[in-house]
Short mmCIF file of C-alpha atoms and ligand atoms in Angstrom, two decimals:
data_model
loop_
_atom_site.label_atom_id
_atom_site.label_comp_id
_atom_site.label_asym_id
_atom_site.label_seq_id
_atom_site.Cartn_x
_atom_site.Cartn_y
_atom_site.Cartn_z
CA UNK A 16 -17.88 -19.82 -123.56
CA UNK A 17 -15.36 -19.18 -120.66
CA UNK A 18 -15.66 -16.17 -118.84
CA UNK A 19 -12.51 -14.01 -118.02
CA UNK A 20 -11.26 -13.96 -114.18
CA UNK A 21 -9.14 -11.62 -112.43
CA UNK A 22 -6.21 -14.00 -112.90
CA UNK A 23 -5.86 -14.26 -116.85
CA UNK A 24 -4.28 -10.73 -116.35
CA UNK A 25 -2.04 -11.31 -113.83
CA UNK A 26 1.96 -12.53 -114.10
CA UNK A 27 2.92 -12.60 -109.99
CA UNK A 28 1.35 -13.24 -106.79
CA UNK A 29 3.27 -12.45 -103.72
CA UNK A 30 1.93 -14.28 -100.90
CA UNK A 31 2.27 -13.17 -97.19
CA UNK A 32 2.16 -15.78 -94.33
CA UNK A 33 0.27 -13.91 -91.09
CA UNK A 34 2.88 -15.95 -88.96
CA UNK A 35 5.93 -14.30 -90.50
CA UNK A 36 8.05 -11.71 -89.40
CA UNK A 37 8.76 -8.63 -92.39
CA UNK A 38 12.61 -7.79 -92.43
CA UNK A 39 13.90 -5.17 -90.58
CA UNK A 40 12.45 -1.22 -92.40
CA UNK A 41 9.81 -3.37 -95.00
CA UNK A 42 5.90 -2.64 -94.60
CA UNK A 43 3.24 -4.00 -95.81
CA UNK A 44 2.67 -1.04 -97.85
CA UNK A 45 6.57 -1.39 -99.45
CA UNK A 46 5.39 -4.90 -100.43
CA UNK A 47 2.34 -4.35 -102.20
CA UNK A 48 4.31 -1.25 -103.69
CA UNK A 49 6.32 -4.17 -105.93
CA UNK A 50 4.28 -4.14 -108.71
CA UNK A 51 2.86 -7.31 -107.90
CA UNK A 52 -0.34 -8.25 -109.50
CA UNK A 53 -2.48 -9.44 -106.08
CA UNK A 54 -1.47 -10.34 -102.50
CA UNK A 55 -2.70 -13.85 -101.04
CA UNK A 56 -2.33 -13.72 -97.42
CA UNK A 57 -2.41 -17.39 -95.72
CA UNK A 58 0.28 -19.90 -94.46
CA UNK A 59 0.01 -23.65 -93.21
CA UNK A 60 1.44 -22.77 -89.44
CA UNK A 61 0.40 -20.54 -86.93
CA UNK A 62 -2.55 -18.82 -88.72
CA UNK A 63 -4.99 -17.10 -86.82
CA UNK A 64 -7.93 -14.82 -87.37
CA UNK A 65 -5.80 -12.22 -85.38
CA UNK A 66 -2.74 -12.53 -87.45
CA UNK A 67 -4.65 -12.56 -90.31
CA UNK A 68 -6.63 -9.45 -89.99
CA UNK A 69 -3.76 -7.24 -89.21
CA UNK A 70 -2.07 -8.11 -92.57
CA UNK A 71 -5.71 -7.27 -94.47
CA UNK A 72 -5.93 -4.53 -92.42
CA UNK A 73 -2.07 -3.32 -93.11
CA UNK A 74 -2.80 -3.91 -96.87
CA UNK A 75 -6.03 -2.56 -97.71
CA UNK A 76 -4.82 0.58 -98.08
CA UNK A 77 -2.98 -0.14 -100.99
CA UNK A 78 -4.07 -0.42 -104.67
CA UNK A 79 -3.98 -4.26 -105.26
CA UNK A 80 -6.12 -6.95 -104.97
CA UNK A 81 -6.69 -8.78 -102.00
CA UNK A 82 -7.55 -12.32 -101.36
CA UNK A 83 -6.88 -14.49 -98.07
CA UNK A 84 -5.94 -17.98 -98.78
CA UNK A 85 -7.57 -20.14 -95.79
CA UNK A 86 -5.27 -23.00 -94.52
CA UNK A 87 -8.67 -24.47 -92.65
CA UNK A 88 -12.08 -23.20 -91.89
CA UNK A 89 -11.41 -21.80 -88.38
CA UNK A 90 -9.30 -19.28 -89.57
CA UNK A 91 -11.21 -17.56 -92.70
CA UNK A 92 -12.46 -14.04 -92.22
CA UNK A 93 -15.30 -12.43 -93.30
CA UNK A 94 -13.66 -8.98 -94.70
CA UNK A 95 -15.56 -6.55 -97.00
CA UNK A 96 -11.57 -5.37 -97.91
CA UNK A 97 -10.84 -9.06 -99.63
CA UNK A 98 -11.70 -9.12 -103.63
CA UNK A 99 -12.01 -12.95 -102.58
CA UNK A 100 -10.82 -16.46 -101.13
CA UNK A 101 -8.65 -18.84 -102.74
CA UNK A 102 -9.11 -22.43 -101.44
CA UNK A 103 -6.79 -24.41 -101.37
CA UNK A 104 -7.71 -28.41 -102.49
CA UNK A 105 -5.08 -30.75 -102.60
CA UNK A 106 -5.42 -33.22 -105.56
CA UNK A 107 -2.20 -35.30 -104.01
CA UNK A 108 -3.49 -35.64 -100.67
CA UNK A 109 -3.06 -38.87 -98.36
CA UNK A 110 -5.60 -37.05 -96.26
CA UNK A 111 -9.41 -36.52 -97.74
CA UNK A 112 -10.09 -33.87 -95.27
CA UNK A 113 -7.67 -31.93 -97.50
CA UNK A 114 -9.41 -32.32 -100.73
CA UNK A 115 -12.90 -31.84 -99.78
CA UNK A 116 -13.53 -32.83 -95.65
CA UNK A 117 -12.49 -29.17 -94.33
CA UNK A 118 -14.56 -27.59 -97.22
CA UNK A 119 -17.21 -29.17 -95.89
CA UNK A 120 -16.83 -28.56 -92.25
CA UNK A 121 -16.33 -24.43 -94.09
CA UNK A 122 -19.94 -24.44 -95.40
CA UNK A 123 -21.41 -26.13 -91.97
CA UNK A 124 -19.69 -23.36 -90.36
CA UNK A 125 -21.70 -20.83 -92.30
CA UNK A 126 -25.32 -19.94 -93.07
CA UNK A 127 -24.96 -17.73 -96.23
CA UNK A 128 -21.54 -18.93 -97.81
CA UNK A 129 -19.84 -16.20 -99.75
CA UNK A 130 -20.14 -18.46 -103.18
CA UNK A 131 -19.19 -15.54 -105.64
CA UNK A 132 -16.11 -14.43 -103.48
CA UNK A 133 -14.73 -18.37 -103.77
CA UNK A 134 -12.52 -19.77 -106.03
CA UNK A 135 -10.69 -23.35 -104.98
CA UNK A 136 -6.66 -23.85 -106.05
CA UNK A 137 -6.44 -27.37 -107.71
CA UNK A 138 -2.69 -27.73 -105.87
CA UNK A 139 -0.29 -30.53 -106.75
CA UNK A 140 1.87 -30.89 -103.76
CA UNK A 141 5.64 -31.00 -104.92
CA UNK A 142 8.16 -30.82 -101.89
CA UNK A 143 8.01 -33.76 -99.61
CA UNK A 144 9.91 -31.79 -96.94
CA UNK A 145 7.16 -28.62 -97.25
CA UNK A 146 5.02 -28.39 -93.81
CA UNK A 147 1.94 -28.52 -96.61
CA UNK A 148 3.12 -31.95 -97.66
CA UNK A 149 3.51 -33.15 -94.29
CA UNK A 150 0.14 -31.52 -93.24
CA UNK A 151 -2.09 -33.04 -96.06
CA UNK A 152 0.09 -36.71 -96.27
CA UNK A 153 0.71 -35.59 -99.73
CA UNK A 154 1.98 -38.06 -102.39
CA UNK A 155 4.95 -35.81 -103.56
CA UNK A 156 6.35 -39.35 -105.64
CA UNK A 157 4.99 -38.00 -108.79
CA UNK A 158 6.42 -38.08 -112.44
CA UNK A 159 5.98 -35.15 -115.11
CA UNK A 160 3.53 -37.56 -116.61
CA UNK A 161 1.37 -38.13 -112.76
CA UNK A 162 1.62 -34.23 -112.60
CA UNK A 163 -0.05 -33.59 -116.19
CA UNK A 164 -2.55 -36.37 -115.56
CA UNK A 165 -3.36 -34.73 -112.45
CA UNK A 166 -3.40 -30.77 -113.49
CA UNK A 167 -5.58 -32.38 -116.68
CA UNK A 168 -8.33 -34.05 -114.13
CA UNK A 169 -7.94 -30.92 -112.30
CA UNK A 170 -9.44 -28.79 -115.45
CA UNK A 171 -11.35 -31.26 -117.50
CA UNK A 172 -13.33 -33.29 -115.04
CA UNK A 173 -13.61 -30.91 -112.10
CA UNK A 174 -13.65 -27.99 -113.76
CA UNK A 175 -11.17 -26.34 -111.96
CA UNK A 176 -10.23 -22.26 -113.02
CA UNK A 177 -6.66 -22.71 -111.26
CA UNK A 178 -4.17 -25.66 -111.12
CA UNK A 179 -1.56 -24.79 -108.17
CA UNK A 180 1.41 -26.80 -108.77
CA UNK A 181 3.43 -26.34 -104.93
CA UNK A 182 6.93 -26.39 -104.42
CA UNK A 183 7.32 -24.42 -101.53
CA UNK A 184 10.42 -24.22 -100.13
CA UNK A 185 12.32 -25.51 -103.06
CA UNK A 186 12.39 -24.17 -106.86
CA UNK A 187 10.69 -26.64 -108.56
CA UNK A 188 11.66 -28.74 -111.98
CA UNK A 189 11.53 -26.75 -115.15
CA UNK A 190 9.48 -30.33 -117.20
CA UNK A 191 7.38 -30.59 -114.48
CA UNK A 192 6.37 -27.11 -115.07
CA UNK A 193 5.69 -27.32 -118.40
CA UNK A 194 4.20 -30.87 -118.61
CA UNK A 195 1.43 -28.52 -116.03
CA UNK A 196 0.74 -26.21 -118.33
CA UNK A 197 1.31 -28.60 -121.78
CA UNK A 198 -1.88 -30.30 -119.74
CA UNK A 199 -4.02 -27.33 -119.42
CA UNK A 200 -5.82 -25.43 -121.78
CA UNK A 201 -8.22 -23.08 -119.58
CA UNK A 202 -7.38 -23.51 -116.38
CA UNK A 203 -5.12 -20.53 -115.31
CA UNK A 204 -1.42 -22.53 -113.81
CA UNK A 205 0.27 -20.67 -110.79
CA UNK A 206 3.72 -22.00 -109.80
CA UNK A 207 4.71 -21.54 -106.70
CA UNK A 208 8.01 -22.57 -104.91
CA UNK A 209 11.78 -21.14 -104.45
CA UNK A 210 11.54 -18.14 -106.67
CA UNK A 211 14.40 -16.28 -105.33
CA UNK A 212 15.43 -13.57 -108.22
CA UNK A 213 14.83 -12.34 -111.44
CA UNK A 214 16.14 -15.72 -113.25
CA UNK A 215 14.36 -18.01 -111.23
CA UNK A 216 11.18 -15.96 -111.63
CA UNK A 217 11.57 -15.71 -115.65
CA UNK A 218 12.30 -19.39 -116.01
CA UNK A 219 9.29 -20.98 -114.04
CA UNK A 220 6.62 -18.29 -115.65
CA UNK A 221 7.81 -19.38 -119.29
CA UNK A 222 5.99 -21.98 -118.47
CA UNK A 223 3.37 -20.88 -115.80
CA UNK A 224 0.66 -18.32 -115.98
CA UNK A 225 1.53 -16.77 -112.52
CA UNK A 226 4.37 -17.51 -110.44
CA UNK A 227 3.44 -17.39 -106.48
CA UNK A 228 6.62 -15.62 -104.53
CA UNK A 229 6.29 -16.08 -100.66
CA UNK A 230 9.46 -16.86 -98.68
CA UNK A 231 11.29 -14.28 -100.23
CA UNK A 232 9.21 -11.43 -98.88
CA UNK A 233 9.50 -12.60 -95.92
CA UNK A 234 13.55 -13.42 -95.92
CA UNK A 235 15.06 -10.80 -97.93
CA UNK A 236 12.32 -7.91 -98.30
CA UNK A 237 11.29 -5.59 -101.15
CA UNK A 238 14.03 -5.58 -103.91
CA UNK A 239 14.38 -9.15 -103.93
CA UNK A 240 10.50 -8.67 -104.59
CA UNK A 241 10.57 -6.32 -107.40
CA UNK A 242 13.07 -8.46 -109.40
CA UNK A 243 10.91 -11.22 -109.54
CA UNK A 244 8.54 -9.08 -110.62
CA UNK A 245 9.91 -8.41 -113.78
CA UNK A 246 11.29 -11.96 -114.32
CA UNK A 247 7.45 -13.31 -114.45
CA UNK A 248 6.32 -10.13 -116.28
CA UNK A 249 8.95 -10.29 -119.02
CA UNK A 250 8.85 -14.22 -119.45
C1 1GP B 303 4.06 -21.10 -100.90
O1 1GP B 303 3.94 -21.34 -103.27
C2 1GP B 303 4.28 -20.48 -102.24
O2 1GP B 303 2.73 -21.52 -100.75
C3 1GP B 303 5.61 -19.85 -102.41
O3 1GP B 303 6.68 -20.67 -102.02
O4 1GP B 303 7.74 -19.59 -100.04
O5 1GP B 303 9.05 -21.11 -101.56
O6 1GP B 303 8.33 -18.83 -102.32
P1 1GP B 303 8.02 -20.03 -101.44
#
């Protein structure tokens, strides 16, 4: 018997890096106004306990769930207004610190490890040009075929509850997508990479559970937000 998890429900993510500036008149608060189903507040540059806690802090006023997405152990914070902590583990790393070597330097870190608050992100790692690709030596030289094999070890073998499949930066390819999620069964798929409008937003969540929107928040502020809102919500 599976149990349910907050993210069966949910169509859209809109994730907010610490390290980036909001456009000119956008808050926080306008953001999380989007309809969005949850915020995930991390980046891979320039993340800092200090950054961090002002965007918790900025959004825990508002009526959405909350979890901070740690890009390495230094920076995670213990904060009663997160529903939780998505960990990132990169099945396509070069790098094994990024699949299980800063987990473990996490739990060293800590005496009493917030188990029921953690969930890990099985990510595939899709843009070679991506600072995350670069960071974690990630094999990006995959097929639809590598990609399936890799979001079905994800779910059958290591039992993973989310397969991430990472394009940042780019909008990803529409087989890859749905070789992902032709591979799953359980495992909830988030797509995340280049969603830029309503269009782009509809045609990756035909195929994924939840689409992931960063970038955008970031470049071109709330509308663009709310459009690919309803793309993932009506797909
Ligand atoms: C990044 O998957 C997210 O981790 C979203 O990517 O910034 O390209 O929207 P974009």
């Amino acid at each position: 018997m599976t149990t349910s998890t907050p993210w069966d429900d949910w169509d859209h993510i809109l994730k907010i890096d610490p390290d980036k500036e909001l456009p000119d008149g956008v808050t926080y608060g306008d953001l999380c106004a989007t309809g969005t189903d949850a915020i995930e507040i991390g980046g891979t540059m320039g993340i800092t306990e200090e950054n961090t806690a002002a965007v918790i802090e900025a959004c825990a006023e508002h009526d959405v769930p909350l979890y901070q997405e740690p890009s390495s152990p230094d920076v995670v914070l213990e904060a009663e207004e997160l529903d939780g902590y998505l960990v990132p583990t990169v099945f396509n790393a070069g790098s094994p610190f990024w699949i299980t070597g800063a987990h473990k330097e996490w739990v060293q870190l800590d005496d009493e490890y917030d188990w029921e608050r953690t969930t890990t992100e099985a990510y595939i790692v899709m843009n070679p040009e991506a600072d995350v690709a670069t960071y974690t030596e990630a094999d990006c030289d995959l097929e639809a075929d590598d990609v399936a094999a890799y979001a079905e070890i994800a779910e059958r073998m290591f039992g993973q509850e989310i397969v991430y499949l990472e394009y940042s930066g780019m909008l990803g390819d529409e087989g890859i997508v749905r070789a992902a999620s032709e591979a799953t069964n359980e495992a909830t798929l988030f797509y995340g990479g280049g969603i830029h409008d309503y269009d782009s937003a509809y045609s990756m969540a035909q195929y994924a559970d939840v689409v992931v929107v960063g970038d955008l928040a970031h470049d071109e502020g709330v509308d663009a937000v709310r459009e690919t809102v309803e793309g993932a919500s009506d797909a």
